[in-house]
Structures are given as C-alpha cells and as structure tokens.
GROMACS .gro file of C-alpha atoms in nm:
model
  427
    1MET     CA    1   1.081   1.735   1.502
    2ARG     CA    2   0.832   1.897   1.298
    3ALA     CA    3   0.477   1.741   1.317
    4ALA     CA    4   0.147   1.873   1.169
    5GLN     CA    5  -0.200   1.788   1.276
    6THR     CA    6  -0.548   1.909   1.317
    7SER     CA    7  -0.694   1.756   1.627
    8SER     CA    8  -0.807   1.989   1.913
    9ARG     CA    9  -0.697   1.720   2.132
   10LEU     CA   10  -0.321   1.793   2.067
   11PRO     CA   11  -0.115   2.089   2.110
   12SER     CA   12  -0.029   2.313   1.807
   13ALA     CA   13   0.240   2.223   1.564
   14ASP     CA   14   0.459   2.493   1.700
   15VAL     CA   15   0.461   2.353   2.058
   16VAL     CA   16   0.488   2.009   1.937
   17GLU     CA   17   0.804   2.111   1.739
   18LYS     CA   18   0.964   2.286   2.046
   19GLN     CA   19   0.881   2.003   2.279
   20CYS     CA   20   1.004   1.730   2.020
   21SER     CA   21   0.749   1.523   2.180
   22THR     CA   22   0.571   1.202   2.054
   23VAL     CA   23   0.236   1.300   1.886
   24THR     CA   24  -0.018   1.021   1.985
   25TRP     CA   25  -0.411   0.973   1.925
   26GLU     CA   26  -0.665   0.736   1.801
   27GLN     CA   27  -0.871   0.739   1.516
   28GLY     CA   28  -1.231   0.566   1.504
   29VAL     CA   29  -1.329   0.544   1.164
   30ARG     CA   30  -1.675   0.350   1.145
   31SER     CA   31  -1.556  -0.036   1.177
   32MET     CA   32  -1.178   0.024   1.275
   33ARG     CA   33  -0.992   0.177   1.544
   34LEU     CA   34  -0.639   0.313   1.475
   35GLU     CA   35  -0.393   0.405   1.762
   36ALA     CA   36  -0.121   0.618   1.613
   37ALA     CA   37   0.193   0.765   1.745
   38GLY     CA   38   0.491   0.935   1.568
   39LEU     CA   39   0.817   1.096   1.648
   40SER     CA   40   1.100   1.259   1.438
   41ASP     CA   41   1.444   1.317   1.540
   42VAL     CA   42   1.733   1.521   1.402
   43GLY     CA   43   1.981   1.204   1.419
   44THR     CA   44   2.323   1.198   1.545
   45GLN     CA   45   2.530   1.378   1.242
   46ARG     CA   46   2.278   1.641   1.107
   47ASP     CA   47   2.213   2.019   1.234
   48ASN     CA   48   1.864   2.035   1.096
   49ASN     CA   49   1.564   1.800   1.049
   50GLU     CA   50   1.411   1.773   0.717
   51ASP     CA   51   1.166   1.518   0.790
   52CYS     CA   52   0.819   1.600   0.863
   53PHE     CA   53   0.515   1.374   0.946
   54LEU     CA   54   0.126   1.416   0.994
   55LEU     CA   55  -0.133   1.242   1.179
   56ASP     CA   56  -0.473   1.380   1.123
   57THR     CA   57  -0.754   1.170   1.274
   58GLU     CA   58  -1.033   1.371   1.124
   59LEU     CA   59  -0.929   1.294   0.775
   60GLY     CA   60  -0.784   0.945   0.841
   61LEU     CA   61  -0.459   1.078   0.704
   62TYR     CA   62  -0.113   0.966   0.803
   63VAL     CA   63   0.195   1.099   0.619
   64VAL     CA   64   0.594   1.081   0.640
   65CYS     CA   65   0.816   1.305   0.429
   66ASP     CA   66   1.161   1.330   0.411
   67GLY     CA   67   1.291   1.668   0.239
   68MET     CA   68   1.606   1.742   0.034
   69GLY     CA   69   1.798   2.045  -0.082
   70GLY     CA   70   2.031   2.281   0.098
   71GLN     CA   71   1.983   2.593   0.314
   72SER     CA   72   1.692   2.451   0.493
   73ALA     CA   73   1.513   2.386   0.160
   74GLY     CA   74   1.457   2.030   0.257
   75GLU     CA   75   1.259   2.132   0.564
   76VAL     CA   76   1.031   2.364   0.345
   77ALA     CA   77   0.971   2.096   0.079
   78SER     CA   78   0.847   1.843   0.327
   79ALA     CA   79   0.632   2.074   0.532
   80THR     CA   80   0.479   2.222   0.225
   81ALA     CA   81   0.404   1.896   0.071
   82ILE     CA   82   0.233   1.768   0.386
   83GLU     CA   83   0.030   2.098   0.418
   84THR     CA   84  -0.084   2.066   0.076
   85VAL     CA   85  -0.180   1.709   0.096
   86GLN     CA   86  -0.392   1.787   0.397
   87SER     CA   87  -0.552   2.113   0.270
   88THR     CA   88  -0.633   1.920  -0.052
   89LEU     CA   89  -0.798   1.644   0.103
   90LYS     CA   90  -0.996   1.874   0.346
   91VAL     CA   91  -1.178   1.996   0.042
   92PHE     CA   92  -1.308   1.630   0.001
   93LYS     CA   93  -1.386   1.564   0.371
   94ALA     CA   94  -1.773   1.535   0.299
   95ASP     CA   95  -1.715   1.267   0.030
   96LEU     CA   96  -1.461   1.085   0.274
   97GLU     CA   97  -1.725   1.080   0.561
   98ASN     CA   98  -1.992   0.931   0.284
   99PHE     CA   99  -1.744   0.681   0.177
  100LYS     CA  100  -1.909   0.333   0.087
  101ASP     CA  101  -1.676   0.045  -0.013
  102THR     CA  102  -1.757  -0.033  -0.367
  103PRO     CA  103  -1.515  -0.077  -0.670
  104SER     CA  104  -1.613   0.259  -0.789
  105ALA     CA  105  -1.563   0.434  -0.454
  106ARG     CA  106  -1.227   0.287  -0.421
  107ALA     CA  107  -1.121   0.391  -0.764
  108GLN     CA  108  -1.227   0.740  -0.664
  109LEU     CA  109  -1.031   0.728  -0.360
  110ALA     CA  110  -0.719   0.637  -0.534
  111LYS     CA  111  -0.767   0.903  -0.789
  112LEU     CA  112  -0.810   1.160  -0.475
  113VAL     CA  113  -0.485   1.030  -0.322
  114GLU     CA  114  -0.301   1.061  -0.649
  115HIS     CA  115  -0.445   1.425  -0.681
  116CYS     CA  116  -0.341   1.519  -0.327
  117VAL     CA  117   0.032   1.396  -0.436
  118GLN     CA  118   0.028   1.573  -0.763
  119GLN     CA  119  -0.093   1.916  -0.588
  120ALA     CA  120   0.182   1.881  -0.333
  121SER     CA  121   0.457   1.829  -0.624
  122LYS     CA  122   0.318   2.131  -0.798
  123LYS     CA  123   0.320   2.347  -0.496
  124VAL     CA  124   0.682   2.243  -0.378
  125TYR     CA  125   0.795   2.303  -0.766
  126GLN     CA  126   0.650   2.634  -0.778
  127LEU     CA  127   0.792   2.732  -0.442
  128ALA     CA  128   1.142   2.625  -0.529
  129ARG     CA  129   1.124   2.822  -0.870
  130SER     CA  130   1.013   3.136  -0.698
  131THR     CA  131   1.232   3.150  -0.407
  132ASN     CA  132   1.618   3.197  -0.414
  133GLY     CA  133   1.827   2.931  -0.285
  134ARG     CA  134   1.563   2.663  -0.295
  135ALA     CA  135   1.598   2.534  -0.672
  136GLY     CA  136   1.572   2.161  -0.693
  137MET     CA  137   1.428   2.102  -0.352
  138GLY     CA  138   1.194   1.793  -0.307
  139THR     CA  139   1.084   1.548  -0.090
  140THR     CA  140   0.977   1.188  -0.046
  141LEU     CA  141   0.618   1.127   0.044
  142SER     CA  142   0.446   0.821   0.191
  143MET     CA  143   0.090   0.861   0.280
  144MET     CA  144  -0.221   0.639   0.378
  145VAL     CA  145  -0.582   0.756   0.377
  146VAL     CA  146  -0.811   0.505   0.599
  147GLN     CA  147  -1.167   0.487   0.544
  148GLY     CA  148  -1.347   0.200   0.711
  149HIS     CA  149  -1.121  -0.104   0.679
  150VAL     CA  150  -0.972   0.028   0.358
  151GLY     CA  151  -0.638   0.193   0.348
  152VAL     CA  152  -0.519   0.381   0.028
  153ILE     CA  153  -0.133   0.442  -0.007
  154GLY     CA  154   0.024   0.715  -0.232
  155HIS     CA  155   0.373   0.676  -0.251
  156VAL     CA  156   0.685   0.867  -0.404
  157GLY     CA  157   1.039   0.827  -0.295
  158ASP     CA  158   1.238   0.591  -0.073
  159SER     CA  159   1.035   0.645   0.261
  160ARG     CA  160   0.873   0.332   0.355
  161ILE     CA  161   0.543   0.183   0.475
  162TYR     CA  162   0.546  -0.179   0.624
  163LEU     CA  163   0.295  -0.396   0.761
  164LEU     CA  164   0.325  -0.634   1.017
  165ARG     CA  165   0.041  -0.900   1.002
  166GLN     CA  166   0.028  -1.227   1.204
  167GLY     CA  167   0.392  -1.208   1.268
  168LYS     CA  168   0.497  -1.152   0.900
  169LEU     CA  169   0.648  -0.824   0.808
  170ASP     CA  170   0.590  -0.699   0.426
  171GLN     CA  171   0.720  -0.373   0.293
  172LEU     CA  172   0.407  -0.212   0.105
  173THR     CA  173   0.594   0.052  -0.074
  174GLN     CA  174   0.876   0.018  -0.344
  175ASP     CA  175   1.169   0.252  -0.316
  176HIS     CA  176   1.211   0.497  -0.593
  177SER     CA  177   1.586   0.538  -0.586
  178LEU     CA  178   1.874   0.458  -0.827
  179LEU     CA  179   2.018   0.196  -0.587
  180ALA     CA  180   1.668   0.013  -0.574
  181GLU     CA  181   1.666   0.009  -0.943
  182LEU     CA  182   1.996  -0.155  -0.970
  183VAL     CA  183   1.901  -0.410  -0.707
  184ARG     CA  184   1.571  -0.497  -0.892
  185GLY     CA  185   1.774  -0.510  -1.227
  186GLY     CA  186   2.003  -0.789  -1.076
  187THR     CA  187   2.298  -0.594  -0.945
  188PRO     CA  188   2.413  -0.786  -0.604
  189ILE     CA  189   2.332  -0.589  -0.302
  190GLU     CA  190   2.699  -0.648  -0.169
  191LYS     CA  191   2.844  -0.446  -0.464
  192LEU     CA  192   2.634  -0.139  -0.381
  193ARG     CA  193   2.680  -0.127  -0.003
  194ASN     CA  194   2.933   0.151  -0.022
  195SER     CA  195   2.789   0.322  -0.336
  196VAL     CA  196   2.800   0.704  -0.354
  197LEU     CA  197   2.450   0.649  -0.508
  198GLY     CA  198   2.302   0.619  -0.165
  199GLY     CA  199   1.988   0.832  -0.135
  200MET     CA  200   1.976   0.924  -0.514
  201LEU     CA  201   1.616   0.920  -0.601
  202THR     CA  202   1.438   0.836  -0.925
  203GLN     CA  203   1.103   1.002  -0.819
  204ALA     CA  204   1.045   1.273  -0.581
  205VAL     CA  205   0.773   1.538  -0.494
  206GLY     CA  206   0.856   1.881  -0.632
  207LEU     CA  207   1.151   1.806  -0.865
  208GLN     CA  208   0.889   1.842  -1.129
  209PRO     CA  209   0.531   1.969  -1.131
  210ASN     CA  210   0.407   1.621  -1.203
  211VAL     CA  211   0.526   1.306  -1.053
  212LYS     CA  212   0.434   0.927  -1.085
  213VAL     CA  213   0.251   0.822  -0.784
  214ASP     CA  214   0.236   0.453  -0.683
  215THR     CA  215  -0.115   0.392  -0.521
  216LEU     CA  216  -0.209   0.048  -0.351
  217PHE     CA  217  -0.535  -0.057  -0.161
  218VAL     CA  218  -0.462  -0.229   0.178
  219GLU     CA  219  -0.789  -0.396   0.362
  220LEU     CA  220  -0.692  -0.383   0.724
  221ILE     CA  221  -0.763  -0.632   1.013
  222GLU     CA  222  -0.747  -0.668   1.374
  223GLY     CA  223  -0.394  -0.695   1.505
  224ASP     CA  224  -0.242  -0.520   1.187
  225ARG     CA  225   0.071  -0.290   1.277
  226LEU     CA  226   0.187  -0.030   1.027
  227LEU     CA  227   0.509   0.157   1.020
  228PHE     CA  228   0.579   0.464   0.823
  229CYS     CA  229   0.943   0.565   0.835
  230SER     CA  230   1.215   0.759   0.677
  231ASP     CA  231   1.531   0.620   0.528
  232GLY     CA  232   1.698   0.729   0.834
  233LEU     CA  233   1.543   0.433   0.996
  234VAL     CA  234   1.597   0.140   0.756
  235GLY     CA  235   1.877   0.276   0.525
  236HIS     CA  236   1.856   0.189   0.146
  237PHE     CA  237   1.865  -0.185   0.120
  238GLU     CA  238   1.720  -0.466   0.333
  239THR     CA  239   1.505  -0.407   0.619
  240PRO     CA  240   1.713  -0.445   0.929
  241PRO     CA  241   1.601  -0.734   1.135
  242GLU     CA  242   1.560  -0.512   1.432
  243VAL     CA  243   1.250  -0.337   1.272
  244GLN     CA  244   1.050  -0.654   1.274
  245SER     CA  245   1.161  -0.732   1.630
  246LEU     CA  246   1.068  -0.380   1.732
  247LEU     CA  247   0.731  -0.410   1.569
  248VAL     CA  248   0.651  -0.743   1.698
  249ALA     CA  249   0.725  -0.611   2.057
  250ASN     CA  250   0.493  -0.330   1.984
  251ALA     CA  251   0.749  -0.063   2.043
  252SER     CA  252   0.712   0.293   2.073
  253PRO     CA  253   0.826   0.541   1.800
  254ARG     CA  254   1.094   0.659   2.061
  255GLU     CA  255   1.216   0.297   2.068
  256PHE     CA  256   1.255   0.300   1.701
  257ILE     CA  257   1.457   0.625   1.703
  258ASP     CA  258   1.672   0.490   1.967
  259PHE     CA  259   1.748   0.211   1.760
  260ALA     CA  260   1.844   0.417   1.446
  261ASN     CA  261   2.060   0.665   1.665
  262GLY     CA  262   2.233   0.360   1.823
  263ALA     CA  263   2.320   0.219   1.492
  264ASP     CA  264   2.455   0.563   1.392
  265HIS     CA  265   2.272   0.594   1.063
  266GLY     CA  266   2.346   0.970   1.075
  267ASP     CA  267   2.044   1.079   0.900
  268ASN     CA  268   1.727   1.230   1.014
  269VAL     CA  269   1.474   0.963   1.135
  270THR     CA  270   1.117   0.937   1.172
  271ALA     CA  271   0.890   0.652   1.282
  272LEU     CA  272   0.514   0.661   1.285
  273VAL     CA  273   0.349   0.357   1.414
  274ILE     CA  274  -0.034   0.249   1.373
  275ASN     CA  275  -0.179  -0.030   1.571
  276VAL     CA  276  -0.524  -0.146   1.404
  277SER     CA  277  -0.816  -0.287   1.595
  278HIS     CA  278  -1.190  -0.313   1.570
  279SER     CA  279  -1.400  -0.034   1.711
  280PRO     CA  280  -1.532  -0.170   2.053
  281GLU     CA  281  -1.873  -0.045   1.953
  282ARG     CA  282  -1.887  -0.311   1.659
  283PRO     CA  283  -2.047  -0.657   1.744
  284ILE     CA  284  -1.748  -0.906   1.777
  285GLU     CA  285  -1.921  -1.151   1.542
  286ASP     CA  286  -1.937  -0.863   1.258
  287ALA     CA  287  -1.571  -0.780   1.321
  288GLN     CA  288  -1.438  -1.138   1.306
  289LYS     CA  289  -1.648  -1.208   0.979
  290GLN     CA  290  -1.491  -0.899   0.813
  291ASP     CA  291  -1.134  -1.016   0.906
  292GLU     CA  292  -1.217  -1.363   0.799
  293TYR     CA  293  -1.342  -1.239   0.469
  294VAL     CA  294  -1.019  -1.037   0.395
  295LEU     CA  295  -0.785  -1.325   0.466
  296ALA     CA  296  -1.007  -1.552   0.283
  297LYS     CA  297  -0.992  -1.343  -0.044
  298LEU     CA  298  -0.606  -1.308   0.006
  299ASN     CA  299  -0.556  -1.680   0.069
  300SER     CA  300  -0.809  -1.766  -0.256
  301VAL     CA  301  -0.586  -1.553  -0.476
  302LYS     CA  302  -0.264  -1.701  -0.340
  303ASN     CA  303  -0.400  -2.051  -0.434
  304VAL     CA  304  -0.412  -1.969  -0.801
  305TRP     CA  305  -0.071  -2.096  -0.946
  306LEU     CA  306  -0.031  -1.797  -1.137
  307PHE     CA  307   0.019  -1.585  -0.811
  308LYS     CA  308   0.203  -1.801  -0.584
  309ARG     CA  309   0.532  -1.621  -0.598
  310LEU     CA  310   0.396  -1.281  -0.522
  311ASN     CA  311   0.473  -1.078  -0.183
  312LEU     CA  312   0.198  -0.892   0.002
  313ARG     CA  313   0.244  -0.564  -0.192
  314GLU     CA  314   0.207  -0.747  -0.526
  315PHE     CA  315  -0.090  -0.942  -0.419
  316SER     CA  316  -0.251  -0.605  -0.300
  317GLN     CA  317  -0.182  -0.478  -0.643
  318VAL     CA  318  -0.359  -0.781  -0.807
  319MET     CA  319  -0.655  -0.738  -0.562
  320ASN     CA  320  -0.710  -0.389  -0.674
  321ARG     CA  321  -0.811  -0.545  -0.987
  322VAL     CA  322  -1.028  -0.815  -0.834
  323GLY     CA  323  -1.430  -0.806  -0.871
  324GLU     CA  324  -1.678  -0.996  -0.645
  325LEU     CA  325  -1.976  -1.168  -0.750
  326GLU     CA  326  -2.261  -1.322  -0.519
  327LEU     CA  327  -2.459  -1.570  -0.706
  328GLU     CA  328  -2.769  -1.799  -0.606
  329PRO     CA  329  -2.791  -2.162  -0.670
  330GLY     CA  330  -2.864  -2.273  -1.024
  331VAL     CA  331  -2.680  -1.987  -1.209
  332THR     CA  332  -2.468  -2.049  -1.501
  333VAL     CA  333  -2.119  -1.884  -1.457
  334ILE     CA  334  -1.994  -1.982  -1.801
  335GLU     CA  335  -2.159  -2.190  -2.105
  336GLU     CA  336  -1.976  -2.436  -2.312
  337GLY     CA  337  -1.888  -2.286  -2.629
  338GLU     CA  338  -1.925  -1.922  -2.527
  339LEU     CA  339  -1.629  -1.674  -2.547
  340SER     CA  340  -1.482  -1.573  -2.219
  341ASP     CA  341  -1.198  -1.351  -2.105
  342LYS     CA  342  -1.221  -1.394  -1.722
  343LEU     CA  343  -1.058  -1.590  -1.436
  344TYR     CA  344  -1.292  -1.710  -1.163
  345ILE     CA  345  -1.182  -1.772  -0.801
  346ILE     CA  346  -1.419  -1.972  -0.571
  347LEU     CA  347  -1.422  -1.790  -0.227
  348GLN     CA  348  -1.729  -1.977  -0.094
  349GLY     CA  349  -1.986  -2.235  -0.257
  350ARG     CA  350  -1.983  -2.543  -0.487
  351LEU     CA  351  -2.030  -2.531  -0.869
  352GLU     CA  352  -2.076  -2.825  -1.117
  353VAL     CA  353  -1.886  -2.852  -1.435
  354SER     CA  354  -2.055  -3.026  -1.728
  355LYS     CA  355  -1.967  -3.106  -2.084
  356GLY     CA  356  -2.224  -3.212  -2.347
  357GLY     CA  357  -2.472  -3.218  -2.054
  358GLU     CA  358  -2.273  -3.476  -1.851
  359VAL     CA  359  -2.143  -3.353  -1.522
  360ILE     CA  360  -1.766  -3.416  -1.515
  361ASN     CA  361  -1.642  -3.223  -1.186
  362VAL     CA  362  -1.738  -3.039  -0.898
  363LEU     CA  363  -1.548  -2.743  -0.768
  364GLU     CA  364  -1.535  -2.611  -0.423
  365SER     CA  365  -1.392  -2.313  -0.217
  366GLY     CA  366  -1.035  -2.230  -0.288
  367GLN     CA  367  -1.055  -2.370  -0.650
  368HIS     CA  368  -1.038  -2.159  -0.964
  369PHE     CA  369  -1.117  -2.209  -1.317
  370GLY     CA  370  -1.056  -1.992  -1.653
  371GLU     CA  371  -0.703  -1.875  -1.595
  372MET     CA  372  -0.584  -1.918  -1.944
  373ALA     CA  373  -0.843  -1.676  -2.065
  374LEU     CA  374  -0.621  -1.383  -1.904
  375LEU     CA  375  -0.390  -1.449  -2.200
  376SER     CA  376  -0.637  -1.438  -2.484
  377ALA     CA  377  -1.028  -1.487  -2.504
  378LYS     CA  378  -1.107  -1.837  -2.506
  379THR     CA  379  -1.408  -2.057  -2.611
  380ARG     CA  380  -1.515  -2.222  -2.288
  381THR     CA  381  -1.500  -2.594  -2.314
  382ALA     CA  382  -1.742  -2.675  -2.048
  383THR     CA  383  -2.053  -2.526  -1.842
  384VAL     CA  384  -2.010  -2.422  -1.486
  385LYS     CA  385  -2.323  -2.380  -1.287
  386THR     CA  386  -2.357  -2.298  -0.920
  387LEU     CA  387  -2.488  -2.579  -0.676
  388THR     CA  388  -2.520  -2.361  -0.377
  389VAL     CA  389  -2.511  -1.979  -0.259
  390THR     CA  390  -2.157  -1.902  -0.420
  391SER     CA  391  -1.929  -1.611  -0.360
  392LEU     CA  392  -1.658  -1.565  -0.665
  393LEU     CA  393  -1.362  -1.335  -0.713
  394THR     CA  394  -1.311  -1.244  -1.071
  395ILE     CA  395  -1.036  -1.105  -1.287
  396GLU     CA  396  -1.087  -0.978  -1.622
  397LYS     CA  397  -0.832  -0.986  -1.912
  398GLU     CA  398  -0.852  -0.633  -1.958
  399ASP     CA  399  -0.768  -0.564  -1.585
  400PHE     CA  400  -0.482  -0.833  -1.601
  401THR     CA  401  -0.327  -0.673  -1.919
  402ALA     CA  402  -0.347  -0.325  -1.747
  403LEU     CA  403  -0.161  -0.494  -1.432
  404LEU     CA  404   0.125  -0.610  -1.656
  405GLU     CA  405   0.155  -0.268  -1.830
  406GLU     CA  406   0.156  -0.069  -1.533
  407ASN     CA  407   0.418  -0.262  -1.340
  408ALA     CA  408   0.684  -0.422  -1.542
  409ARG     CA  409   0.869  -0.614  -1.271
  410LEU     CA  410   0.529  -0.752  -1.145
  411GLY     CA  411   0.440  -0.861  -1.526
  412THR     CA  412   0.783  -1.031  -1.566
  413LYS     CA  413   0.726  -1.242  -1.251
  414LEU     CA  414   0.375  -1.343  -1.351
  415LEU     CA  415   0.465  -1.438  -1.713
  416TRP     CA  416   0.771  -1.636  -1.579
  417THR     CA  417   0.532  -1.827  -1.379
  418LEU     CA  418   0.303  -1.884  -1.662
  419ALA     CA  419   0.598  -1.993  -1.862
  420ASP     CA  420   0.693  -2.248  -1.596
  421VAL     CA  421   0.369  -2.385  -1.584
  422LEU     CA  422   0.307  -2.415  -1.954
  423ILE     CA  423   0.651  -2.597  -1.985
  424GLU     CA  424   0.537  -2.848  -1.709
  425ARG     CA  425   0.225  -2.899  -1.881
  426LEU     CA  426   0.363  -2.952  -2.224
  427GLY     CA  427   0.633  -3.153  -2.094
   0.00000   0.00000   0.00000
C-alpha cells in the first residue's frame, strides 16, 4: 500500500507504506464532518502495487489512482499524479479556506480541480518521456475536493466513486474504458465478460500532456457514505451487489479488500471510505434545514418530466447548471407576450398564472413552467407572478444546450424523453 497525506496526526507516508496499515482521520470543514479511512493491497496475483491513494484533511482532498506501465512505471505514475494534484492544490489553500458557496465560486472550484488533474497529466507525461523504461506509463485518477457541504469530483479512467444515500447506491463517475464505451453503445455485457479488452482505457492521466476531465458537483448531506476504489474491487462491469451490502453495513476498507481478495479478482485493490455527518458544533436545526434544502432541490428537478429518467450522476450534471432565485410577493416572473428562454421550477412558494388579466391557475411547490423554452426561445402565453415569498430553480436555454453538447449520452436520453412527451401530447 502506498499512501500520501499531510496531517501531522498521521505517520509519514514511508511508515504507512511499510506497515501497510489503514489511514484514518476526520475532516471538519465548516458545516460538515468527514470521517475517512483508506487501505490498499497488492491483491492475490500481483508482485507490486500500482495503486495509490490520498487523504488530506487540510485541503479537503481525497484521491485514488491506479497506475499502469511495466517495470514499476505504474507505481511511479500513480504516486506522481497524486503528489502533483496535492502540491498544485496547496498553492490555492487560502482560496479554499475562503470558499463561499456561490455559482461563481463553484465554477472556479471546478476549474481548479480540472487544473490539478491537467498538471498531473503533464507531469506524468514529461516523466515518462524523460525516463528510460517508462514510456507510455499513466494512471487513472478519481478525486474529490470538499468545501463546506460541497464536493467537486475530478475523474479520468476507470477507478470509481460511489455514493450511498438513504439506502440507494449510485456510481458518480463514468468509466473511461473501451468496454464501458461498448456497453454504453448497446453491446450486451454478456458478450464482453471474457473480452481481452478488460482494462483498456480511453482516457488516462499521463498518456498525453492534456486529458479530458469529468467534473461533477455533489452536495453532501448527513448520512452520506462515499466509496473511492480501483477496478480491483469492482471489476469492469456492473457493481457487485456485495459492494452495496458492505457500504450499508458501514464496512471498513479492510472488509472491502477482503471481499476483493476472496473473489480472487487478482488485481491490486484500493478502498477509501468516507462517512459524512454534520459538525457537532453546528446547530441541529441549521443542519437539518440544509439537508432538507439539498434534497428538495433534487426532488424538484426529478419532478420535471424531462429529467425523470436520469440517475443521480446525471441529475448532478443538470444541477451544475441550475440557478436559484429568491423572490418577494408580487414579483412578476414572466410577462405575457415577452420572449423567454428559461425553465422555472418552484422549490417553495405560490404563484398565480394570468392571461389577458384573468387568473387561470395557481402554481405551488414542486411544479414547473417554461420547459419548452429550453429548445427555443418562446413568447410567453401568460403572466406568472409570485403570491408569497418564493424560491425558484432556473435552467437557461444556453446552459441546457451546453449540457447536451458536453455529454452526448445524457443529451440523447433527454431528447428521447422530450420526443416521447411530444408524441404523447400530439397524439
């Protein structure tokens, strides 16, 4: 096991490596408390361990890497990537400490996470080109930076990050592998189970100086449990059911390792588990309100027919594009006859809908209006005005279009849903 860390409460990385022990600590970042533990193992069929992981409480940084390349090059690639991400993020430590959860701050944090991964790719690539026997070395990289209740994921390769929330397990990352691409393209999994393509990546840190990085925001709540792991734990296809059972049982990293070795997956295996709770110093009412607000936003978006088929990872991609409005009573949200290009989702409050000066409807929490404007700017056929203090979620056409362009598979799913609804309405 090769672990990197910065907290003085832990032994040095060298000592941790020799002991092959679990690394455990707590991170109390403002409103949230994170208890994290990680363990890596060489596995049942390998002579060396090319996995590497990091827990850095001071930066709120959690990383798993799975290196590749002969003659110990994989070990070098994974360790170099983690060291580079950590050192790059340290430069911005003051900015992290002053983080305030606003749309612009989130955008900057996402750019910072991507910058860290790009720096890691450049460093590994340069090292591979300058060192004999290390040409072509690279690594997967799955990381999260947590500030307050907001986590930002950066992901390349086929290591995975899972979230267990209220008994439901979701994979937050998407595998960048040839097998995964074939499955997403419609090839039956059963035809690929014994394929020689296992482990062939379509994206990896260090193969080129620049790499495409998936970024994703996750708003954390009390009781969330996260699992970061290399493919030695879960393989290349469906998530083994034992993984969810172990997470539900609050299993330790050692228990995940024992499961993988017992199944004789053969590969190096790494498990990093994070339990999320609210800081004990925070008033209980404030903590509960925050959790309720996070869940209310997700549920409100799920109620929009356009997004009903999405999983949590896809919902999170949509939520990255969502704006928020707080309005007093008597505010006109849209005016009859005006051009608009925005979807509105009512998180809280009541609004009246009028046409030609006559009230024709009253909208309440959980309802939405203006979804067709996401396809093209439309002239509004009615006026909508707030009756009470109102919280709205908004998605603009420009952001919706960018979402479709950035993720072709998500875009296809949304457009198919749209087509189904239009056919139903026209029929």
